[in-house]
PDB file of C-alpha atoms in Angstrom:
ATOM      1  CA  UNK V   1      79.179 108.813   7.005  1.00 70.00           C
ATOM      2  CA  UNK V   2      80.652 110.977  10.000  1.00 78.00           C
ATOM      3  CA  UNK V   3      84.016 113.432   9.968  1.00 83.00           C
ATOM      4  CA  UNK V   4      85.344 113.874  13.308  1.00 88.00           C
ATOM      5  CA  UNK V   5      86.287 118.288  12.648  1.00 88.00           C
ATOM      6  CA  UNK V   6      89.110 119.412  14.827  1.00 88.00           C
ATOM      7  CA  UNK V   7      88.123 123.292  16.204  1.00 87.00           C
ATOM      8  CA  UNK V   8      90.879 125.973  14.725  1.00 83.00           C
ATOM      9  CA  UNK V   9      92.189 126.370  18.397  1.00 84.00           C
ATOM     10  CA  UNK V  10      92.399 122.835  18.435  1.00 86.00           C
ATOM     11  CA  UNK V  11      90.730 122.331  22.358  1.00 90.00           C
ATOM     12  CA  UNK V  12      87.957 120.291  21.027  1.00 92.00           C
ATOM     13  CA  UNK V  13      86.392 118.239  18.251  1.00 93.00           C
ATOM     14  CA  UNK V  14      82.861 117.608  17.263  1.00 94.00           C
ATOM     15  CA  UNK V  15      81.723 114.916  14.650  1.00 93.00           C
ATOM     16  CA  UNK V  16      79.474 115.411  12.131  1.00 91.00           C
ATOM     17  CA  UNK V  17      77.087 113.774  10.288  1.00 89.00           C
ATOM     18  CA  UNK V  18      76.916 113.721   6.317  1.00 83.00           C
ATOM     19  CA  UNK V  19      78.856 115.925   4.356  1.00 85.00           C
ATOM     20  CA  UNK V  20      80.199 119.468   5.684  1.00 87.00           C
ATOM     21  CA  UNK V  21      82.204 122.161   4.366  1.00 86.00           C
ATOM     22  CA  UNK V  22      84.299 123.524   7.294  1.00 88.00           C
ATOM     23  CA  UNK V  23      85.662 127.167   5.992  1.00 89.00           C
ATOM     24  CA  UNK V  24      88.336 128.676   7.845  1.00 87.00           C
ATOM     25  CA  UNK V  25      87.897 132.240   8.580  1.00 89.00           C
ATOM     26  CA  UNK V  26      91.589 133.125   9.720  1.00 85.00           C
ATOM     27  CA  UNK V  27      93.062 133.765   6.180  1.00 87.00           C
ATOM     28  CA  UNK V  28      90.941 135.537   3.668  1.00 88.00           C
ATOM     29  CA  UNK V  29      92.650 133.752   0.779  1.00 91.00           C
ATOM     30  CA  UNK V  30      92.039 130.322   1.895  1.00 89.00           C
ATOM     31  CA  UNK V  31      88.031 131.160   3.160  1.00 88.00           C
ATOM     32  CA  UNK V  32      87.800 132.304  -0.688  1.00 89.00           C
ATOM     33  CA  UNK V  33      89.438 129.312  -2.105  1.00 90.00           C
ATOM     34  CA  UNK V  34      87.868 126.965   0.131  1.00 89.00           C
ATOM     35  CA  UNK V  35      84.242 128.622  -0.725  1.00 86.00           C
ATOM     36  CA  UNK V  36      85.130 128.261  -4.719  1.00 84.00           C
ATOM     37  CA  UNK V  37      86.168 124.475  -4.577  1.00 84.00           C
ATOM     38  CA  UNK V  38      82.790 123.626  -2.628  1.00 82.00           C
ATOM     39  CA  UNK V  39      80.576 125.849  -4.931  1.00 80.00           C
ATOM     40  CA  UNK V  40      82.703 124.404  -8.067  1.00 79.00           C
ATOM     41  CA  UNK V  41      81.846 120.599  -6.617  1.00 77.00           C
ATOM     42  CA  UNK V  42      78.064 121.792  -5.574  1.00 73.00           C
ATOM     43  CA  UNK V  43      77.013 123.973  -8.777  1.00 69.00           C
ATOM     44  CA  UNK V  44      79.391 122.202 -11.609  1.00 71.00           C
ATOM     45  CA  UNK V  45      81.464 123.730 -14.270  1.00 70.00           C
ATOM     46  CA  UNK V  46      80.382 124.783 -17.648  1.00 70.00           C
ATOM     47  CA  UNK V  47      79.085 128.244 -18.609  1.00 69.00           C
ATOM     48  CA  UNK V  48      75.463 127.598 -17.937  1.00 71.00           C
ATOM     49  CA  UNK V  49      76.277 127.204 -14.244  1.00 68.00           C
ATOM     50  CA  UNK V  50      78.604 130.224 -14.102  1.00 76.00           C
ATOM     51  CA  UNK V  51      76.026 133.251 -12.601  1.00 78.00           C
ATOM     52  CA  UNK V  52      74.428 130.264 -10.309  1.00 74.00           C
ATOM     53  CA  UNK V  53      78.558 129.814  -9.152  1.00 75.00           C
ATOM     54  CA  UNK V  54      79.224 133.580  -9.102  1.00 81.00           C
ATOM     55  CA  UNK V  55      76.332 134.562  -7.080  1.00 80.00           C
ATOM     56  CA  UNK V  56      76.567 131.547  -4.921  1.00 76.00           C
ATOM     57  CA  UNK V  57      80.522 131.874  -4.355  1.00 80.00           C
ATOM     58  CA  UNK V  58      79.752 135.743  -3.471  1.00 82.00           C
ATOM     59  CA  UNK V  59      76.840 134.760  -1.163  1.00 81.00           C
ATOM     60  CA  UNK V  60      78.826 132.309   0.956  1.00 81.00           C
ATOM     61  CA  UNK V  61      81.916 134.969   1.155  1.00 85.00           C
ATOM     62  CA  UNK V  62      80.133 137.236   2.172  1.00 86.00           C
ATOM     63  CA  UNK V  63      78.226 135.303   4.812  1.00 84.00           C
ATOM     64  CA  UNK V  64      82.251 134.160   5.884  1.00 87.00           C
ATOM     65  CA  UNK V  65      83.263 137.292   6.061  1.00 88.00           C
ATOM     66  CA  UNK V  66      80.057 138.012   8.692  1.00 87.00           C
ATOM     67  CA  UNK V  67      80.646 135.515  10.701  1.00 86.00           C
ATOM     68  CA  UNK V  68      84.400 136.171  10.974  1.00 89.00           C
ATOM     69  CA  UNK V  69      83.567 139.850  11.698  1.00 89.00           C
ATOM     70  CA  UNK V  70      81.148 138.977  14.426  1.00 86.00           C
ATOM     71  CA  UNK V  71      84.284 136.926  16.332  1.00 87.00           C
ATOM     72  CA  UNK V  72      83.353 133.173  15.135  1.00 91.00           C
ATOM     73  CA  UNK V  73      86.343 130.748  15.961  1.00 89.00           C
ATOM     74  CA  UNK V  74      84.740 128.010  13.284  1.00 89.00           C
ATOM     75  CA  UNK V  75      81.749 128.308  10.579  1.00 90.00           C
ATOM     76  CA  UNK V  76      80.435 125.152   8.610  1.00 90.00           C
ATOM     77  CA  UNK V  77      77.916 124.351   5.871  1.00 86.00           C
ATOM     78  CA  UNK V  78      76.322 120.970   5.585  1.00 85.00           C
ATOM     79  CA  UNK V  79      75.936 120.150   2.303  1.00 81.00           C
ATOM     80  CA  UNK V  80      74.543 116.907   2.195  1.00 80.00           C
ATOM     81  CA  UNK V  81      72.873 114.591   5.205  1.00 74.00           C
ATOM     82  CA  UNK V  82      73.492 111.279   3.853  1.00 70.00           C
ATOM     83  CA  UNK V  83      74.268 110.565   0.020  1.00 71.00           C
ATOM     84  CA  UNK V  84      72.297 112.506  -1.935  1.00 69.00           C
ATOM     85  CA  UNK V  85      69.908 113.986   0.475  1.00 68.00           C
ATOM     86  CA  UNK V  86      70.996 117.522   0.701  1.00 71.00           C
ATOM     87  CA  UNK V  87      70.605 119.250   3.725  1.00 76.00           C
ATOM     88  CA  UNK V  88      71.476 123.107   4.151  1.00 79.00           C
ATOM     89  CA  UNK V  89      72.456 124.358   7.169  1.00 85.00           C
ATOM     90  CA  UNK V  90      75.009 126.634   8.899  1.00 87.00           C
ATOM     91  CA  UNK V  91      77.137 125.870  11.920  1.00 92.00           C
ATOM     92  CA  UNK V  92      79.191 128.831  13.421  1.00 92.00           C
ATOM     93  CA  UNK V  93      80.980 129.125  16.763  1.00 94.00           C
ATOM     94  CA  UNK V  94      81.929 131.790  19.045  1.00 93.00           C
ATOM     95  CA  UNK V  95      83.562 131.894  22.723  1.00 93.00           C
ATOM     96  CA  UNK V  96      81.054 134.027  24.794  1.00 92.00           C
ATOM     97  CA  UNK V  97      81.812 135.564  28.169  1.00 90.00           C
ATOM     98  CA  UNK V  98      79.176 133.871  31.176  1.00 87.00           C
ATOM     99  CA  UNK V  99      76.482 136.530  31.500  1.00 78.00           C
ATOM    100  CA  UNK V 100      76.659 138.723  34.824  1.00 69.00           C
ATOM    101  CA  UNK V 101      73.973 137.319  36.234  1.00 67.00           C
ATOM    102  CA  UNK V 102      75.692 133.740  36.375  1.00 63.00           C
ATOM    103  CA  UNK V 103      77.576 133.879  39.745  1.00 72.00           C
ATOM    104  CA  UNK V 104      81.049 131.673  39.905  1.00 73.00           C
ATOM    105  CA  UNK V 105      79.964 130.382  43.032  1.00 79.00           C
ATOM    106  CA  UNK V 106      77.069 128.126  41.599  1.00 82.00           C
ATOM    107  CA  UNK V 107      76.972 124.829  40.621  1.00 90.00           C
ATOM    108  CA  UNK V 108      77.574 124.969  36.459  1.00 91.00           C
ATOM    109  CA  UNK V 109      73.789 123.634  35.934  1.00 93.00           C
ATOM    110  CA  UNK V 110      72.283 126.281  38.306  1.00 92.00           C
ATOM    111  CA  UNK V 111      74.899 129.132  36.781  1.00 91.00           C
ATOM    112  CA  UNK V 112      73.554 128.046  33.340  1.00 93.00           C
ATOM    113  CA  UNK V 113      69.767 128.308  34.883  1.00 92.00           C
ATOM    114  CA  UNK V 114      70.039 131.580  35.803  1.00 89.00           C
ATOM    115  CA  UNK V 115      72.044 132.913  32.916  1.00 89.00           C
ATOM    116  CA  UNK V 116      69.344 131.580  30.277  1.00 91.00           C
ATOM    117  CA  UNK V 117      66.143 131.205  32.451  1.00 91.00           C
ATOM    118  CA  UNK V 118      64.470 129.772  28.979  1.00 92.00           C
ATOM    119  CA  UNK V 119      66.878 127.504  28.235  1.00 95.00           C
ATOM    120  CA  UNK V 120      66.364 123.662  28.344  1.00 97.00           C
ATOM    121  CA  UNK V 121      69.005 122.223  30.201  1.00 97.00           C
ATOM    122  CA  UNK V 122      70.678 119.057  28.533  1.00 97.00           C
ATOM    123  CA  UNK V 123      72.471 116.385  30.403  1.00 96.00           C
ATOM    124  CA  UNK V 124      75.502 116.017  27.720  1.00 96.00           C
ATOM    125  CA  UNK V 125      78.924 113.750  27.900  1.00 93.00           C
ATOM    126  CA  UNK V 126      80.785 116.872  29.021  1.00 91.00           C
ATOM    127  CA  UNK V 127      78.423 118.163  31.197  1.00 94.00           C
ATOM    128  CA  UNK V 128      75.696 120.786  31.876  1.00 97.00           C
ATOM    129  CA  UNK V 129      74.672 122.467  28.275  1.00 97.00           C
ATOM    130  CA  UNK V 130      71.868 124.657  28.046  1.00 97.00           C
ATOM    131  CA  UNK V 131      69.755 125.147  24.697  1.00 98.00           C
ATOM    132  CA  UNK V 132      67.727 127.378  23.031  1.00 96.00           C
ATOM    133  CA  UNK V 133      65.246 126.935  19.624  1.00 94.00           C
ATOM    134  CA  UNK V 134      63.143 128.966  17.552  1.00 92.00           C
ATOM    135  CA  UNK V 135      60.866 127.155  14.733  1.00 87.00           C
ATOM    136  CA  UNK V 136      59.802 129.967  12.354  1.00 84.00           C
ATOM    137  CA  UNK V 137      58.949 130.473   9.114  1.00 80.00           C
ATOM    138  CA  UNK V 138      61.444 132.643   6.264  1.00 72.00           C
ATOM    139  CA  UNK V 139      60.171 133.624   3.190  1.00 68.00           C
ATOM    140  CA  UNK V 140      62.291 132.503   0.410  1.00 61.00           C
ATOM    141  CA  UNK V 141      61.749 133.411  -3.272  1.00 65.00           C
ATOM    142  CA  UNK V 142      57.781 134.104  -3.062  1.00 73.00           C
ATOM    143  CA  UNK V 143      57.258 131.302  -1.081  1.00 76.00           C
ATOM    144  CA  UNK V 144      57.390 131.016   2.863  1.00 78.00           C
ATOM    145  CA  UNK V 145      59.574 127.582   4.052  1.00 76.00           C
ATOM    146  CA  UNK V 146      59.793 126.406   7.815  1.00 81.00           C
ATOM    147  CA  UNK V 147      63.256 127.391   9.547  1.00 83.00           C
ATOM    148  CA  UNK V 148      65.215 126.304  12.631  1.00 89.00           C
ATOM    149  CA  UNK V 149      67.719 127.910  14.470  1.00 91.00           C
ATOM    150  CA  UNK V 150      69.248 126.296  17.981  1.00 95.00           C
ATOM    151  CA  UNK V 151      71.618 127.843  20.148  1.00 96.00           C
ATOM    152  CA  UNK V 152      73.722 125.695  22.393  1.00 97.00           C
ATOM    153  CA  UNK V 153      75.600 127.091  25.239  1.00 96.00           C
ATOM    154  CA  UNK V 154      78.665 125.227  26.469  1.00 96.00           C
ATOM    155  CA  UNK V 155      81.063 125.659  29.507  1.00 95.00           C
ATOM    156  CA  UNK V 156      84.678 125.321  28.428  1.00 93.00           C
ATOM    157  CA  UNK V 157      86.490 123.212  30.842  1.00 90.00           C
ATOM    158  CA  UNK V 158      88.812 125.335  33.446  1.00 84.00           C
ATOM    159  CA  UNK V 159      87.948 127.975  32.263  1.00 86.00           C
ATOM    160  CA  UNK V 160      85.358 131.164  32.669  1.00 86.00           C
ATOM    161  CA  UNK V 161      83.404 131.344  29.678  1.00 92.00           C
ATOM    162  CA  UNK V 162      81.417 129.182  27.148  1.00 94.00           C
ATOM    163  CA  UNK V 163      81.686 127.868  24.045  1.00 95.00           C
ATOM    164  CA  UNK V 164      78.336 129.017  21.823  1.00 95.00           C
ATOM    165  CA  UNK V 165      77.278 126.746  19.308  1.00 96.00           C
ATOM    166  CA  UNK V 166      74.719 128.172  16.512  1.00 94.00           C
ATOM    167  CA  UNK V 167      73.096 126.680  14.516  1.00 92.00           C
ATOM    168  CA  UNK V 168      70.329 127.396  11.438  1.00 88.00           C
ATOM    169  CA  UNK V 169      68.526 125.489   9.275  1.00 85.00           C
ATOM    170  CA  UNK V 170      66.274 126.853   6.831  1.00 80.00           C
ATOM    171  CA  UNK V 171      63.803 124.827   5.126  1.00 74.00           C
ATOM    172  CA  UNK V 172      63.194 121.922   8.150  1.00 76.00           C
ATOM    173  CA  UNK V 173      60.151 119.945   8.223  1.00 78.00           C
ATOM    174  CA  UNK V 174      60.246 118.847  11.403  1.00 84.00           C
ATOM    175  CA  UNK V 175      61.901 121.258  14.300  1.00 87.00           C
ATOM    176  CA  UNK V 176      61.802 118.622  16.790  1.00 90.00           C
ATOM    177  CA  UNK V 177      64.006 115.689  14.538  1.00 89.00           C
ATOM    178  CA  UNK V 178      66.544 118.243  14.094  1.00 89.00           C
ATOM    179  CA  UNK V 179      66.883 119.319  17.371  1.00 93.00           C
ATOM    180  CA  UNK V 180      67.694 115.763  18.527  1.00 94.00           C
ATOM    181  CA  UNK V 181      70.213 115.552  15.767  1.00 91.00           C
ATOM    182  CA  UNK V 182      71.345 118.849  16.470  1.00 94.00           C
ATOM    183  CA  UNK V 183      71.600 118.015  20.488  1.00 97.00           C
ATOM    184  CA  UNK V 184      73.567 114.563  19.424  1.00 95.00           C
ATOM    185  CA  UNK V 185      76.253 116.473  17.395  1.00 95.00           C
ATOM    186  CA  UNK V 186      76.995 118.896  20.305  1.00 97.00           C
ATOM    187  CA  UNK V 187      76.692 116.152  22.478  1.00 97.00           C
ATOM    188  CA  UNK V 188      79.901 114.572  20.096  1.00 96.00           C
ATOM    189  CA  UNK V 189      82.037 117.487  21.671  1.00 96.00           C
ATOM    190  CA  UNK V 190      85.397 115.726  22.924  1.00 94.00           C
ATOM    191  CA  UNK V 191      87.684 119.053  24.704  1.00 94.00           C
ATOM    192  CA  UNK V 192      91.058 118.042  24.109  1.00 87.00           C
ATOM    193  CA  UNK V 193      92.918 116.819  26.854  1.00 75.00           C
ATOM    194  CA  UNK V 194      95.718 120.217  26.701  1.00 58.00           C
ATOM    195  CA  UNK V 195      92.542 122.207  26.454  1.00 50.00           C
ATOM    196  CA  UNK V 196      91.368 120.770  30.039  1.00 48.00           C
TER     197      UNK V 196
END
């Protein structure tokens, strides 16, 4: 099961894979509501669950609300992989300025080079993306889990800055399978054509 996910700006899409909860940040009211319909459908009703939904609900606001603050256009959460394999993980997007040391007058693949000298460079559909990923481990609870966090940098089309694509994953196995799934969904990035 894939969703093709339209970008609030509406100058590109992305699909994704499994099941993901795409919470607009633009209105307060509908981040909140859209938070307490996915934590109702994730957590369940009933009184037992309602502490686990409260604490949950406030978690994920307030995590909106961050992301928001720090100038994301778009913020998901995967909630499930395929059926009934959950998968947690956060997707958030910002539009970043090129860094100063990325002249105009290179080539995009060398202006990505020397803006992120540690970057991999990936060969994508819409060109030149560069991509950066730290395997760690975060202690959750008393326990310490693997985590993975990739940052993709893309260059909008016509125009002078780049489309940043983060994404974390706590609790991954194995950094390297994600990454390639990670690298296919940014790879999935149609711009629209008024956007070009």
């Amino acid at each position: 099961m894939t969703r093709e996910v339209v970008s609030p700006d509406q100058t590109y899409s992305i699909i994704l894979p499994g099941t993901w909860a795409v919470i607009p940040l633009q209105d307060e009211a509908a981040m909140t509501k859209r938070i307490v319909a996915m934590v109702k459908k994730q957590v369940g009703g009933g009184d037992r669950a309602a502490r686990l939904r409260r604490q949950t609900r406030d978690e994920f606001v307030k995590t909106a609300q961050q992301a928001r603050d720090a100038g994301a256009t778009s913020f998901a959460l995967s909630l499930e992989l395929m059926p009934g394999i959950p998968f947690p993980a956060a997707m958030l997007s910002t539009i970043e300025s090129w860094p100063v040391l990325a002249s105009a007058e290179l080539a995009v693949a060398d202006r990505l080079r020397a803006a992120l000298p540690g970057a991999v460079l990936l060969e994508h559909q819409s060109g030149p993306v560069a991509r950066e990923s730290e395997a760690a481990q975060q202690r959750v609870g008393g326990e310490k889990v693997p985590s993975l966090r990739v940052v993709y940098w893309v260059p909008r089309p016509h125009s002078d800055d780049l489309l940043r694509i983060t994404i974390s994953a706590p609790m991954v196995e194995s950094p390297e399978l994600f990454t390639e799934l990670f690298d296919a969904i940014v790879d999935s990035i149609t711009w629209k054509a008024d956007s070009i």
